[in-house]
């Protein structure tokens, strides 16, 4: 047996692996709703004894992965986690990450599927899979449109924090009925997806659901559109419910918290 194999299978190596697993379990116990935890909270979540937990927390704190304050002592994720998150997010290829979800939506609906990202008061198409059916609609990668226009834009806008008067500014020059728009944004927030009919393309239905990044910010929308000669309003609602679940999966892949 060579030296490397012996080290990997030795009792001390096994203990080291278990310590790493336990440390990762501690870090995974934190979340948006569990960002500030007592030792008692962590004991329940990771199932470790207090001595073992304190020993691992001490190591994680020395390395900057957790911080603590107060009495009783409360723990939070530390700056080292933020550095790793930044390194991960800057190398993220959204279109590659979204491809399996888009393929699933394309297979389920047999309609054109598009991925949009937010750009100020606009949305930009960054990926698209055209329907295999003879009659279909497409916009194309690089297409951009105002957020206030179309289901894919409203799916983003409904979850975008706005300052007083900002919605009016976004809608300026679009002939959008602001009362109708506000109602649609409320409906979108309630059901988790937006719908449109005969808006940007005459004879087309569109439906879209938002996805979110690791900071909880809406990052874009996953949309489907097709002709109303093939789609009914009820079927589009069915698509919307499925899209919401698929968009939630994309959110999780981005490190965010889904709507569901």
PDB file of C-alpha atoms in Angstrom:
ATOM      1  CA  UNK A   1       0.000   0.000   0.000  1.00  0.00           C
ATOM      2  CA  UNK A   2       1.443   3.406  -0.987  1.00  0.00           C
ATOM      3  CA  UNK A   3       1.754   6.281   1.459  1.00  0.00           C
ATOM      4  CA  UNK A   4      -1.103   8.361  -0.076  1.00  0.00           C
ATOM      5  CA  UNK A   5      -3.557   5.464   0.141  1.00  0.00           C
ATOM      6  CA  UNK A   6      -2.520   4.734   3.716  1.00  0.00           C
ATOM      7  CA  UNK A   7      -3.097   8.361   4.737  1.00  0.00           C
ATOM      8  CA  UNK A   8      -6.549   8.451   3.130  1.00  0.00           C
ATOM      9  CA  UNK A   9      -7.738   5.310   4.866  1.00  0.00           C
ATOM     10  CA  UNK A  10      -6.123   5.889   8.261  1.00  0.00           C
ATOM     11  CA  UNK A  11      -8.331   6.620  11.314  1.00  0.00           C
ATOM     12  CA  UNK A  12      -6.967  10.166  11.539  1.00  0.00           C
ATOM     13  CA  UNK A  13      -7.925  10.830   7.899  1.00  0.00           C
ATOM     14  CA  UNK A  14     -11.432   9.571   8.622  1.00  0.00           C
ATOM     15  CA  UNK A  15     -11.738  11.878  11.620  1.00  0.00           C
ATOM     16  CA  UNK A  16     -10.597  14.790   9.458  1.00  0.00           C
ATOM     17  CA  UNK A  17     -13.273  14.073   6.862  1.00  0.00           C
ATOM     18  CA  UNK A  18     -15.953  13.872   9.555  1.00  0.00           C
ATOM     19  CA  UNK A  19     -14.785  17.181  11.012  1.00  0.00           C
ATOM     20  CA  UNK A  20     -15.088  18.808   7.574  1.00  0.00           C
ATOM     21  CA  UNK A  21     -18.587  17.355   7.100  1.00  0.00           C
ATOM     22  CA  UNK A  22     -19.654  18.646  10.506  1.00  0.00           C
ATOM     23  CA  UNK A  23     -18.224  22.106   9.827  1.00  0.00           C
ATOM     24  CA  UNK A  24     -20.112  22.237   6.519  1.00  0.00           C
ATOM     25  CA  UNK A  25     -23.296  21.160   8.307  1.00  0.00           C
ATOM     26  CA  UNK A  26     -22.850  24.109  10.675  1.00  0.00           C
ATOM     27  CA  UNK A  27     -22.456  26.574   7.797  1.00  0.00           C
ATOM     28  CA  UNK A  28     -25.463  25.058   5.981  1.00  0.00           C
ATOM     29  CA  UNK A  29     -27.612  25.628   9.088  1.00  0.00           C
ATOM     30  CA  UNK A  30     -27.613  29.379   8.378  1.00  0.00           C
ATOM     31  CA  UNK A  31     -30.064  30.915   5.927  1.00  0.00           C
ATOM     32  CA  UNK A  32     -32.051  34.099   5.182  1.00  0.00           C
ATOM     33  CA  UNK A  33     -34.468  33.335   8.009  1.00  0.00           C
ATOM     34  CA  UNK A  34     -31.792  31.774  10.245  1.00  0.00           C
ATOM     35  CA  UNK A  35     -28.970  34.295   9.931  1.00  0.00           C
ATOM     36  CA  UNK A  36     -28.432  34.788  13.672  1.00  0.00           C
ATOM     37  CA  UNK A  37     -28.256  31.550  15.696  1.00  0.00           C
ATOM     38  CA  UNK A  38     -27.611  30.599  19.297  1.00  0.00           C
ATOM     39  CA  UNK A  39     -25.588  27.513  20.159  1.00  0.00           C
ATOM     40  CA  UNK A  40     -28.852  25.901  21.292  1.00  0.00           C
ATOM     41  CA  UNK A  41     -30.269  26.506  17.787  1.00  0.00           C
ATOM     42  CA  UNK A  42     -27.225  24.956  16.145  1.00  0.00           C
ATOM     43  CA  UNK A  43     -27.319  21.923  18.444  1.00  0.00           C
ATOM     44  CA  UNK A  44     -30.849  21.202  17.219  1.00  0.00           C
ATOM     45  CA  UNK A  45     -29.950  21.720  13.571  1.00  0.00           C
ATOM     46  CA  UNK A  46     -26.694  19.778  13.303  1.00  0.00           C
ATOM     47  CA  UNK A  47     -27.082  17.227  16.108  1.00  0.00           C
ATOM     48  CA  UNK A  48     -23.636  17.692  17.657  1.00  0.00           C
ATOM     49  CA  UNK A  49     -22.677  17.780  21.302  1.00  0.00           C
ATOM     50  CA  UNK A  50     -21.916  21.226  22.706  1.00  0.00           C
ATOM     51  CA  UNK A  51     -18.171  20.532  23.204  1.00  0.00           C
ATOM     52  CA  UNK A  52     -17.799  19.374  19.576  1.00  0.00           C
ATOM     53  CA  UNK A  53     -19.912  22.260  18.314  1.00  0.00           C
ATOM     54  CA  UNK A  54     -17.916  24.866  20.260  1.00  0.00           C
ATOM     55  CA  UNK A  55     -14.651  23.390  19.018  1.00  0.00           C
ATOM     56  CA  UNK A  56     -15.756  23.589  15.390  1.00  0.00           C
ATOM     57  CA  UNK A  57     -17.263  27.065  15.813  1.00  0.00           C
ATOM     58  CA  UNK A  58     -13.996  28.271  17.305  1.00  0.00           C
ATOM     59  CA  UNK A  59     -12.087  27.010  14.251  1.00  0.00           C
ATOM     60  CA  UNK A  60     -14.619  28.497  11.826  1.00  0.00           C
ATOM     61  CA  UNK A  61     -14.455  31.837  13.635  1.00  0.00           C
ATOM     62  CA  UNK A  62     -10.649  31.920  13.492  1.00  0.00           C
ATOM     63  CA  UNK A  63     -10.887  31.379   9.730  1.00  0.00           C
ATOM     64  CA  UNK A  64     -13.567  34.073   9.303  1.00  0.00           C
ATOM     65  CA  UNK A  65     -16.386  31.750   8.289  1.00  0.00           C
ATOM     66  CA  UNK A  66     -18.518  32.711  11.304  1.00  0.00           C
ATOM     67  CA  UNK A  67     -18.581  35.640  13.708  1.00  0.00           C
ATOM     68  CA  UNK A  68     -20.075  35.848  17.180  1.00  0.00           C
ATOM     69  CA  UNK A  69     -21.331  38.558  19.503  1.00  0.00           C
ATOM     70  CA  UNK A  70     -23.554  39.173  22.509  1.00  0.00           C
ATOM     71  CA  UNK A  71     -24.508  37.291  25.631  1.00  0.00           C
ATOM     72  CA  UNK A  72     -25.798  34.682  25.130  1.00  0.00           C
ATOM     73  CA  UNK A  73     -23.420  34.248  22.229  1.00  0.00           C
ATOM     74  CA  UNK A  74     -24.981  34.491  18.786  1.00  0.00           C
ATOM     75  CA  UNK A  75     -23.299  33.345  15.596  1.00  0.00           C
ATOM     76  CA  UNK A  76     -23.541  34.654  12.044  1.00  0.00           C
ATOM     77  CA  UNK A  77     -21.828  33.799   8.785  1.00  0.00           C
ATOM     78  CA  UNK A  78     -18.536  35.654   8.435  1.00  0.00           C
ATOM     79  CA  UNK A  79     -16.668  37.543   5.700  1.00  0.00           C
ATOM     80  CA  UNK A  80     -14.912  34.424   4.412  1.00  0.00           C
ATOM     81  CA  UNK A  81     -18.301  33.124   3.239  1.00  0.00           C
ATOM     82  CA  UNK A  82     -18.936  36.401   1.404  1.00  0.00           C
ATOM     83  CA  UNK A  83     -15.581  36.098  -0.369  1.00  0.00           C
ATOM     84  CA  UNK A  84     -16.416  32.583  -1.532  1.00  0.00           C
ATOM     85  CA  UNK A  85     -19.895  33.688  -2.642  1.00  0.00           C
ATOM     86  CA  UNK A  86     -18.380  36.555  -4.632  1.00  0.00           C
ATOM     87  CA  UNK A  87     -15.832  34.251  -6.283  1.00  0.00           C
ATOM     88  CA  UNK A  88     -18.625  31.823  -7.185  1.00  0.00           C
ATOM     89  CA  UNK A  89     -21.038  34.457  -8.509  1.00  0.00           C
ATOM     90  CA  UNK A  90     -18.432  36.209 -10.672  1.00  0.00           C
ATOM     91  CA  UNK A  91     -17.657  32.973 -12.514  1.00  0.00           C
ATOM     92  CA  UNK A  92     -21.305  31.986 -12.886  1.00  0.00           C
ATOM     93  CA  UNK A  93     -22.575  31.306 -16.401  1.00  0.00           C
ATOM     94  CA  UNK A  94     -26.300  31.984 -16.077  1.00  0.00           C
ATOM     95  CA  UNK A  95     -27.250  30.666 -19.500  1.00  0.00           C
ATOM     96  CA  UNK A  96     -25.389  27.391 -18.923  1.00  0.00           C
ATOM     97  CA  UNK A  97     -26.927  27.064 -15.464  1.00  0.00           C
ATOM     98  CA  UNK A  98     -30.413  27.740 -16.835  1.00  0.00           C
ATOM     99  CA  UNK A  99     -30.130  25.397 -19.823  1.00  0.00           C
ATOM    100  CA  UNK A 100     -31.496  22.277 -18.046  1.00  0.00           C
ATOM    101  CA  UNK A 101     -34.454  24.265 -16.669  1.00  0.00           C
ATOM    102  CA  UNK A 102     -35.149  25.821 -20.076  1.00  0.00           C
ATOM    103  CA  UNK A 103     -34.965  22.403 -21.737  1.00  0.00           C
ATOM    104  CA  UNK A 104     -37.437  21.039 -19.207  1.00  0.00           C
ATOM    105  CA  UNK A 105     -39.828  23.939 -19.877  1.00  0.00           C
ATOM    106  CA  UNK A 106     -39.402  23.533 -23.660  1.00  0.00           C
ATOM    107  CA  UNK A 107     -40.129  19.789 -23.456  1.00  0.00           C
ATOM    108  CA  UNK A 108     -43.180  20.314 -21.239  1.00  0.00           C
ATOM    109  CA  UNK A 109     -44.775  23.159 -23.211  1.00  0.00           C
ATOM    110  CA  UNK A 110     -43.502  22.545 -26.774  1.00  0.00           C
ATOM    111  CA  UNK A 111     -43.512  26.347 -27.065  1.00  0.00           C
ATOM    112  CA  UNK A 112     -40.747  28.937 -27.325  1.00  0.00           C
ATOM    113  CA  UNK A 113     -38.858  29.382 -24.044  1.00  0.00           C
ATOM    114  CA  UNK A 114     -36.771  32.448 -23.247  1.00  0.00           C
ATOM    115  CA  UNK A 115     -34.587  33.653 -20.387  1.00  0.00           C
ATOM    116  CA  UNK A 116     -34.591  37.358 -19.549  1.00  0.00           C
ATOM    117  CA  UNK A 117     -32.413  39.346 -17.148  1.00  0.00           C
ATOM    118  CA  UNK A 118     -33.091  42.769 -15.677  1.00  0.00           C
ATOM    119  CA  UNK A 119     -31.194  45.799 -17.001  1.00  0.00           C
ATOM    120  CA  UNK A 120     -32.485  48.893 -15.230  1.00  0.00           C
ATOM    121  CA  UNK A 121     -35.985  49.574 -16.559  1.00  0.00           C
ATOM    122  CA  UNK A 122     -35.426  47.053 -19.364  1.00  0.00           C
ATOM    123  CA  UNK A 123     -35.211  43.285 -19.745  1.00  0.00           C
ATOM    124  CA  UNK A 124     -32.752  41.548 -22.036  1.00  0.00           C
ATOM    125  CA  UNK A 125     -33.162  38.130 -23.661  1.00  0.00           C
ATOM    126  CA  UNK A 126     -29.984  36.143 -22.965  1.00  0.00           C
ATOM    127  CA  UNK A 127     -31.133  32.680 -24.119  1.00  0.00           C
ATOM    128  CA  UNK A 128     -33.951  31.285 -26.200  1.00  0.00           C
ATOM    129  CA  UNK A 129     -35.207  27.900 -27.389  1.00  0.00           C
ATOM    130  CA  UNK A 130     -37.686  28.156 -30.270  1.00  0.00           C
ATOM    131  CA  UNK A 131     -40.803  25.995 -30.398  1.00  0.00           C
ATOM    132  CA  UNK A 132     -40.488  22.951 -32.689  1.00  0.00           C
ATOM    133  CA  UNK A 133     -44.030  23.525 -33.975  1.00  0.00           C
ATOM    134  CA  UNK A 134     -44.743  25.024 -37.438  1.00  0.00           C
ATOM    135  CA  UNK A 135     -46.512  28.107 -36.033  1.00  0.00           C
ATOM    136  CA  UNK A 136     -44.436  29.776 -33.340  1.00  0.00           C
ATOM    137  CA  UNK A 137     -43.058  33.110 -32.152  1.00  0.00           C
ATOM    138  CA  UNK A 138     -39.559  34.136 -31.198  1.00  0.00           C
ATOM    139  CA  UNK A 139     -37.711  37.298 -30.199  1.00  0.00           C
ATOM    140  CA  UNK A 140     -34.078  36.219 -30.330  1.00  0.00           C
ATOM    141  CA  UNK A 141     -31.077  36.591 -28.053  1.00  0.00           C
ATOM    142  CA  UNK A 142     -30.266  40.272 -27.575  1.00  0.00           C
ATOM    143  CA  UNK A 143     -33.870  41.440 -27.809  1.00  0.00           C
ATOM    144  CA  UNK A 144     -34.717  44.018 -25.134  1.00  0.00           C
ATOM    145  CA  UNK A 145     -37.957  45.572 -24.003  1.00  0.00           C
ATOM    146  CA  UNK A 146     -39.326  47.765 -21.235  1.00  0.00           C
ATOM    147  CA  UNK A 147     -40.125  45.941 -18.000  1.00  0.00           C
ATOM    148  CA  UNK A 148     -43.644  47.386 -17.993  1.00  0.00           C
ATOM    149  CA  UNK A 149     -44.445  45.672 -21.303  1.00  0.00           C
ATOM    150  CA  UNK A 150     -45.111  41.947 -21.558  1.00  0.00           C
ATOM    151  CA  UNK A 151     -45.333  39.066 -19.108  1.00  0.00           C
ATOM    152  CA  UNK A 152     -41.576  38.501 -18.956  1.00  0.00           C
ATOM    153  CA  UNK A 153     -41.050  42.101 -17.910  1.00  0.00           C
ATOM    154  CA  UNK A 154     -43.865  42.214 -15.363  1.00  0.00           C
ATOM    155  CA  UNK A 155     -42.612  38.969 -13.762  1.00  0.00           C
ATOM    156  CA  UNK A 156     -39.423  40.891 -12.958  1.00  0.00           C
ATOM    157  CA  UNK A 157     -41.032  44.247 -12.182  1.00  0.00           C
ATOM    158  CA  UNK A 158     -43.534  42.774  -9.707  1.00  0.00           C
ATOM    159  CA  UNK A 159     -40.675  41.781  -7.395  1.00  0.00           C
ATOM    160  CA  UNK A 160     -38.482  44.856  -7.944  1.00  0.00           C
ATOM    161  CA  UNK A 161     -38.490  47.414  -5.078  1.00  0.00           C
ATOM    162  CA  UNK A 162     -39.485  50.775  -6.524  1.00  0.00           C
ATOM    163  CA  UNK A 163     -39.131  54.307  -5.251  1.00  0.00           C
ATOM    164  CA  UNK A 164     -42.121  56.700  -5.299  1.00  0.00           C
ATOM    165  CA  UNK A 165     -42.775  57.766  -8.878  1.00  0.00           C
ATOM    166  CA  UNK A 166     -40.405  55.177 -10.348  1.00  0.00           C
ATOM    167  CA  UNK A 167     -43.155  53.049 -11.895  1.00  0.00           C
ATOM    168  CA  UNK A 168     -44.509  56.147 -13.674  1.00  0.00           C
ATOM    169  CA  UNK A 169     -41.023  56.846 -14.996  1.00  0.00           C
ATOM    170  CA  UNK A 170     -40.630  53.245 -16.197  1.00  0.00           C
ATOM    171  CA  UNK A 171     -43.958  53.464 -18.043  1.00  0.00           C
ATOM    172  CA  UNK A 172     -43.304  56.883 -19.617  1.00  0.00           C
ATOM    173  CA  UNK A 173     -43.681  56.789 -23.386  1.00  0.00           C
ATOM    174  CA  UNK A 174     -45.217  53.300 -23.499  1.00  0.00           C
ATOM    175  CA  UNK A 175     -48.937  54.170 -23.415  1.00  0.00           C
ATOM    176  CA  UNK A 176     -49.277  51.751 -20.488  1.00  0.00           C
ATOM    177  CA  UNK A 177     -52.378  52.097 -18.323  1.00  0.00           C
ATOM    178  CA  UNK A 178     -50.831  52.571 -14.881  1.00  0.00           C
ATOM    179  CA  UNK A 179     -53.927  51.425 -12.976  1.00  0.00           C
ATOM    180  CA  UNK A 180     -54.034  48.230 -15.029  1.00  0.00           C
ATOM    181  CA  UNK A 181     -50.282  47.766 -14.605  1.00  0.00           C
ATOM    182  CA  UNK A 182     -50.477  48.080 -10.810  1.00  0.00           C
ATOM    183  CA  UNK A 183     -53.285  45.528 -10.741  1.00  0.00           C
ATOM    184  CA  UNK A 184     -51.260  43.135 -12.883  1.00  0.00           C
ATOM    185  CA  UNK A 185     -48.200  43.493 -10.644  1.00  0.00           C
ATOM    186  CA  UNK A 186     -50.313  42.704  -7.585  1.00  0.00           C
ATOM    187  CA  UNK A 187     -51.783  39.620  -9.282  1.00  0.00           C
ATOM    188  CA  UNK A 188     -48.299  38.512 -10.344  1.00  0.00           C
ATOM    189  CA  UNK A 189     -46.984  38.752  -6.783  1.00  0.00           C
ATOM    190  CA  UNK A 190     -49.957  36.749  -5.510  1.00  0.00           C
ATOM    191  CA  UNK A 191     -49.694  33.843  -7.948  1.00  0.00           C
ATOM    192  CA  UNK A 192     -45.958  33.926  -8.692  1.00  0.00           C
ATOM    193  CA  UNK A 193     -46.161  34.340 -12.473  1.00  0.00           C
ATOM    194  CA  UNK A 194     -47.281  36.941 -15.024  1.00  0.00           C
ATOM    195  CA  UNK A 195     -49.479  36.488 -18.091  1.00  0.00           C
ATOM    196  CA  UNK A 196     -50.048  38.470 -21.254  1.00  0.00           C
ATOM    197  CA  UNK A 197     -52.208  38.196 -24.383  1.00  0.00           C
ATOM    198  CA  UNK A 198     -51.994  40.250 -27.580  1.00  0.00           C
ATOM    199  CA  UNK A 199     -49.506  42.646 -25.978  1.00  0.00           C
ATOM    200  CA  UNK A 200     -46.250  42.667 -27.915  1.00  0.00           C
ATOM    201  CA  UNK A 201     -47.287  40.202 -30.631  1.00  0.00           C
ATOM    202  CA  UNK A 202     -50.854  40.049 -31.903  1.00  0.00           C
ATOM    203  CA  UNK A 203     -52.277  36.566 -31.423  1.00  0.00           C
ATOM    204  CA  UNK A 204     -49.670  35.517 -28.873  1.00  0.00           C
ATOM    205  CA  UNK A 205     -49.971  34.331 -25.278  1.00  0.00           C
ATOM    206  CA  UNK A 206     -47.053  34.795 -22.901  1.00  0.00           C
ATOM    207  CA  UNK A 207     -46.388  33.628 -19.363  1.00  0.00           C
ATOM    208  CA  UNK A 208     -43.306  34.101 -17.197  1.00  0.00           C
ATOM    209  CA  UNK A 209     -42.043  33.456 -13.668  1.00  0.00           C
ATOM    210  CA  UNK A 210     -39.258  35.293 -11.807  1.00  0.00           C
ATOM    211  CA  UNK A 211     -36.023  33.863 -10.443  1.00  0.00           C
ATOM    212  CA  UNK A 212     -33.822  35.351  -7.713  1.00  0.00           C
ATOM    213  CA  UNK A 213     -30.117  35.544  -6.918  1.00  0.00           C
ATOM    214  CA  UNK A 214     -28.255  34.781  -3.705  1.00  0.00           C
ATOM    215  CA  UNK A 215     -29.004  38.252  -2.289  1.00  0.00           C
ATOM    216  CA  UNK A 216     -32.754  37.764  -2.713  1.00  0.00           C
ATOM    217  CA  UNK A 217     -32.886  40.249  -5.596  1.00  0.00           C
ATOM    218  CA  UNK A 218     -35.023  39.354  -8.605  1.00  0.00           C
ATOM    219  CA  UNK A 219     -32.506  38.538 -11.329  1.00  0.00           C
ATOM    220  CA  UNK A 220     -34.734  37.782 -14.293  1.00  0.00           C
ATOM    221  CA  UNK A 221     -37.600  35.718 -15.604  1.00  0.00           C
ATOM    222  CA  UNK A 222     -38.224  32.427 -17.363  1.00  0.00           C
ATOM    223  CA  UNK A 223     -40.852  32.914 -20.061  1.00  0.00           C
ATOM    224  CA  UNK A 224     -42.895  30.870 -22.519  1.00  0.00           C
ATOM    225  CA  UNK A 225     -44.890  32.224 -25.460  1.00  0.00           C
ATOM    226  CA  UNK A 226     -46.948  30.761 -28.267  1.00  0.00           C
ATOM    227  CA  UNK A 227     -49.957  31.410 -30.543  1.00  0.00           C
ATOM    228  CA  UNK A 228     -53.478  31.612 -29.167  1.00  0.00           C
ATOM    229  CA  UNK A 229     -54.684  29.327 -31.971  1.00  0.00           C
ATOM    230  CA  UNK A 230     -52.980  26.591 -29.980  1.00  0.00           C
ATOM    231  CA  UNK A 231     -53.094  27.899 -26.424  1.00  0.00           C
ATOM    232  CA  UNK A 232     -56.053  28.631 -24.189  1.00  0.00           C
ATOM    233  CA  UNK A 233     -56.055  30.856 -21.134  1.00  0.00           C
ATOM    234  CA  UNK A 234     -56.487  27.803 -18.890  1.00  0.00           C
ATOM    235  CA  UNK A 235     -53.514  26.056 -20.492  1.00  0.00           C
ATOM    236  CA  UNK A 236     -51.363  29.150 -20.093  1.00  0.00           C
ATOM    237  CA  UNK A 237     -52.250  29.216 -16.389  1.00  0.00           C
ATOM    238  CA  UNK A 238     -51.114  25.585 -16.181  1.00  0.00           C
ATOM    239  CA  UNK A 239     -47.842  26.606 -17.836  1.00  0.00           C
ATOM    240  CA  UNK A 240     -47.478  29.429 -15.323  1.00  0.00           C
ATOM    241  CA  UNK A 241     -47.758  27.120 -12.327  1.00  0.00           C
ATOM    242  CA  UNK A 242     -45.141  24.775 -13.789  1.00  0.00           C
ATOM    243  CA  UNK A 243     -42.874  27.683 -14.750  1.00  0.00           C
ATOM    244  CA  UNK A 244     -42.999  28.978 -11.194  1.00  0.00           C
ATOM    245  CA  UNK A 245     -41.632  25.649  -9.936  1.00  0.00           C
ATOM    246  CA  UNK A 246     -38.964  25.584 -12.647  1.00  0.00           C
ATOM    247  CA  UNK A 247     -37.953  29.180 -11.886  1.00  0.00           C
ATOM    248  CA  UNK A 248     -37.692  28.198  -8.209  1.00  0.00           C
ATOM    249  CA  UNK A 249     -35.225  25.477  -9.208  1.00  0.00           C
ATOM    250  CA  UNK A 250     -33.148  28.073 -11.053  1.00  0.00           C
ATOM    251  CA  UNK A 251     -33.264  30.328  -7.998  1.00  0.00           C
ATOM    252  CA  UNK A 252     -31.905  27.511  -5.827  1.00  0.00           C
ATOM    253  CA  UNK A 253     -29.117  26.909  -8.381  1.00  0.00           C
ATOM    254  CA  UNK A 254     -28.208  30.585  -8.025  1.00  0.00           C
ATOM    255  CA  UNK A 255     -28.067  30.273  -4.229  1.00  0.00           C
ATOM    256  CA  UNK A 256     -31.324  32.117  -3.670  1.00  0.00           C
ATOM    257  CA  UNK A 257     -34.537  31.352  -1.814  1.00  0.00           C
ATOM    258  CA  UNK A 258     -37.500  30.379  -4.029  1.00  0.00           C
ATOM    259  CA  UNK A 259     -40.981  31.868  -3.813  1.00  0.00           C
ATOM    260  CA  UNK A 260     -42.552  28.498  -2.934  1.00  0.00           C
TER     261      UNK A 260
END
